[in-house]
C-alpha cells in the first residue's frame, strides 16, 4: 500500500475543470516539496470522453498559466474511494453524485467541494466552479483563476494532513475568511 496522500479532482467529463485543477494542484504540491508525499489525479462522473485528451481550451489556459498537462480522460469508479484520501468535486452536482456513489459513509466524507478551500468565500457564496465547456476562452480563464485560489487553500489543508502523522480527509479551515461551507448530501 502506498504511503502517499491521494487527491482526485472530479468534474463531469474530465476534459475541462478537473484536469485544470489536477495540473494546478500538482504544480502547488511540487513547488512546496510535497510531491513525494502527495499524489494527484482526476476523473469525470461520466465516461463520455474516456481516452480523450483535455479540451484544447483547457490546454491553452494551462499553457498560458505555465502549467504542464499530459492528460487522458477517465471516469471515476466507486472502487477508487479505497485508494483516495480526498475526492474533490468541482460543483455541487458532482458532490452529490460522488457521495451517492461512495460505498460507505467514511468514503462519502472524503468528498469536498474545491471552492470550500477558497479564502474569502462566504456561506451564501456559490461554491461551484462553473462548467466552461459551452462558452468561450474567457470562461476557461475564469475557471483557472477560481481553481488557483482554491488550490492555495487546499494546499494548506493537505499539508496539515500529511505532516500530522494521522492523515484523513483534509478539512477546509473554518473562520471569517475561510468558512466551512458544503452542501449536505
Coordinates of C-alpha atoms in Angstrom, one line a residue:
X1 CA 0.0 0.0 0.0
X2 CA 1.2 3.5 -0.9
X3 CA 2.2 5.9 1.9
X4 CA 1.2 8.8 -0.3
X5 CA -1.8 11.0 0.4
X6 CA -4.0 10.7 -2.7
X7 CA -6.2 13.5 -4.1
X8 CA -8.6 13.1 -7.0
X9 CA -10.4 16.0 -8.7
X10 CA -13.7 15.2 -10.4
X11 CA -15.9 17.1 -12.8
X12 CA -18.4 15.9 -15.5
X13 CA -16.3 14.6 -18.4
X14 CA -12.7 15.0 -17.1
X15 CA -11.7 17.3 -20.0
X16 CA -12.1 20.8 -18.6
X17 CA -12.2 21.6 -14.9
X18 CA -10.8 18.6 -13.2
X19 CA -7.7 18.3 -15.5
X20 CA -7.2 22.0 -14.9
X21 CA -7.4 21.5 -11.1
X22 CA -5.1 18.5 -11.3
X23 CA -2.4 20.4 -13.2
X24 CA -2.6 23.4 -10.8
X25 CA -2.6 21.4 -7.6
X26 CA 0.2 19.1 -8.9
X27 CA 2.3 22.3 -9.5
X28 CA 1.5 23.6 -6.0
X29 CA 2.5 20.3 -4.5
X30 CA 5.8 20.2 -6.4
X31 CA 6.6 23.9 -5.7
X32 CA 6.1 23.1 -2.0
X33 CA 8.3 20.0 -1.9
X34 CA 5.4 17.7 -1.2
X35 CA 5.4 15.7 -4.4
X36 CA 6.9 12.6 -2.6
X37 CA 4.0 12.7 -0.2
X38 CA 1.0 13.6 -2.3
X39 CA -0.4 12.0 -5.5
X40 CA -2.8 13.9 -7.7
X41 CA -5.1 12.7 -10.4
X42 CA -8.5 13.5 -11.9
X43 CA -11.6 11.8 -13.4
X44 CA -15.2 12.6 -14.6
X45 CA -18.5 11.5 -13.2
X46 CA -19.4 10.3 -16.7
X47 CA -17.4 8.3 -19.2
X48 CA -18.3 10.1 -22.5
X49 CA -14.7 11.3 -23.0
X50 CA -12.8 8.4 -21.7
X51 CA -9.5 8.1 -23.5
X52 CA -9.7 11.7 -24.9
X53 CA -7.2 14.4 -24.1
X54 CA -8.2 17.6 -22.3
X55 CA -10.2 20.2 -24.1
X56 CA -7.9 22.4 -26.3
X57 CA -9.2 25.5 -24.4
X58 CA -8.2 23.9 -21.1
X59 CA -4.7 23.1 -22.5
X60 CA -4.4 26.7 -23.8
X61 CA -5.2 28.3 -20.4
X62 CA -2.9 25.9 -18.6
X63 CA -0.1 26.7 -21.1
X64 CA -0.6 30.4 -20.6
X65 CA -0.5 29.9 -16.8
X66 CA 2.7 28.0 -17.0
X67 CA 1.2 24.6 -16.1
X68 CA 2.2 21.4 -17.9
X69 CA -0.6 19.0 -18.7
X70 CA -0.5 15.5 -20.1
X71 CA -4.0 14.1 -19.7
X72 CA -6.2 11.3 -20.7
X73 CA -9.9 11.4 -19.5
X74 CA -11.4 8.7 -17.5
X75 CA -14.5 8.0 -15.3
X76 CA -14.4 7.9 -11.5
X77 CA -15.3 4.4 -10.1
X78 CA -16.7 3.7 -6.7
X79 CA -13.8 1.3 -6.1
X80 CA -11.4 4.2 -6.2
X81 CA -12.6 5.6 -2.9
X82 CA -10.5 2.9 -1.1
X83 CA -7.3 4.3 -2.8
X84 CA -8.1 8.1 -2.3
X85 CA -7.8 10.2 0.8
X86 CA -9.7 13.1 -0.7
X87 CA -12.1 13.4 -3.6
X88 CA -12.5 17.0 -4.8
X89 CA -15.8 17.8 -6.6
X90 CA -15.8 20.9 -8.9
X91 CA -19.5 21.7 -8.3
X92 CA -22.5 20.7 -6.1
X93 CA -23.8 18.3 -8.7
X94 CA -20.5 16.3 -8.7
X95 CA -20.5 16.5 -4.9
X96 CA -24.0 14.9 -4.7
X97 CA -23.2 12.3 -7.3
X98 CA -19.9 11.3 -5.7
X99 CA -21.4 11.0 -2.3
X100 CA -24.2 8.8 -3.7
X101 CA -21.5 6.6 -5.4
X102 CA -19.5 6.2 -2.2
X103 CA -19.7 2.7 -0.8
X104 CA -19.5 3.8 2.8
X105 CA -20.2 6.9 4.9
X106 CA -16.5 7.1 5.5
X107 CA -15.9 7.3 1.8
X108 CA -18.7 9.9 1.3
X109 CA -16.9 12.0 4.0
X110 CA -13.8 12.1 1.7
X111 CA -15.8 14.2 -0.9
X112 CA -15.3 18.0 -0.7
X113 CA -16.1 21.0 -2.9
X114 CA -12.9 22.6 -4.3
X115 CA -14.0 26.1 -3.6
X116 CA -14.8 25.3 0.0
X117 CA -11.0 25.7 0.4
X118 CA -11.1 29.3 -1.1
X119 CA -10.3 32.1 1.3
X120 CA -13.0 34.8 1.3
X121 CA -15.9 32.7 0.3
X122 CA -18.9 33.3 2.4
X123 CA -21.8 31.0 3.4
X124 CA -24.1 32.5 0.8
X125 CA -21.4 32.2 -1.9
X126 CA -21.9 29.8 -4.8
X127 CA -19.0 27.3 -4.4
X128 CA -19.3 25.8 -7.9
X129 CA -16.6 26.2 -10.4
X130 CA -18.8 26.8 -13.5
X131 CA -18.6 24.5 -16.5
X132 CA -16.8 26.5 -19.2
X133 CA -17.4 23.9 -22.0
X134 CA -20.2 25.6 -23.8
X135 CA -18.6 29.1 -23.6
X136 CA -15.5 30.9 -24.9
X137 CA -12.0 31.2 -23.7
X138 CA -12.9 33.8 -21.0
X139 CA -14.9 31.1 -19.1
X140 CA -11.8 28.9 -19.1
X141 CA -9.7 31.7 -17.8
X142 CA -12.2 32.5 -15.0
X143 CA -12.2 28.8 -14.0
X144 CA -8.4 28.8 -13.9
X145 CA -8.5 31.8 -11.5
X146 CA -11.1 30.1 -9.2
X147 CA -9.1 26.9 -9.2
X148 CA -5.8 28.6 -8.5
X149 CA -7.3 30.5 -5.5
X150 CA -8.9 27.3 -4.1
X151 CA -5.8 25.2 -4.6
X152 CA -3.9 27.6 -2.4
X153 CA -6.3 26.8 0.5
X154 CA -6.4 23.1 -0.4
X155 CA -2.6 23.0 -0.3
X156 CA -2.7 24.4 3.3
X157 CA -5.2 21.7 4.3
X158 CA -3.4 18.8 2.7
X159 CA 0.0 19.9 4.0
X160 CA -1.6 19.9 7.5
X161 CA -2.8 16.3 6.9
X162 CA 0.4 14.9 5.6
X163 CA 2.5 16.5 8.3
X164 CA 0.1 15.5 11.1
X165 CA 1.0 11.8 11.1
X166 CA -2.7 10.8 11.1
X167 CA -4.0 11.7 7.7
X168 CA -7.7 11.9 6.9
X169 CA -9.8 14.0 4.5
X170 CA -8.3 17.5 4.5
X171 CA -10.8 19.8 6.0
X172 CA -11.3 23.4 4.9
X173 CA -10.3 25.7 7.7
X174 CA -13.3 27.5 9.2
X175 CA -13.2 31.2 10.1
X176 CA -14.3 34.6 8.9
X177 CA -12.1 34.4 5.7
X178 CA -12.4 30.6 5.2
X179 CA -15.7 29.3 6.4
X180 CA -16.6 25.6 6.3
X181 CA -19.5 25.5 3.8
X182 CA -20.6 22.5 1.9
X183 CA -23.8 21.3 0.5
X184 CA -25.1 18.4 2.6
X185 CA -25.6 15.1 0.8

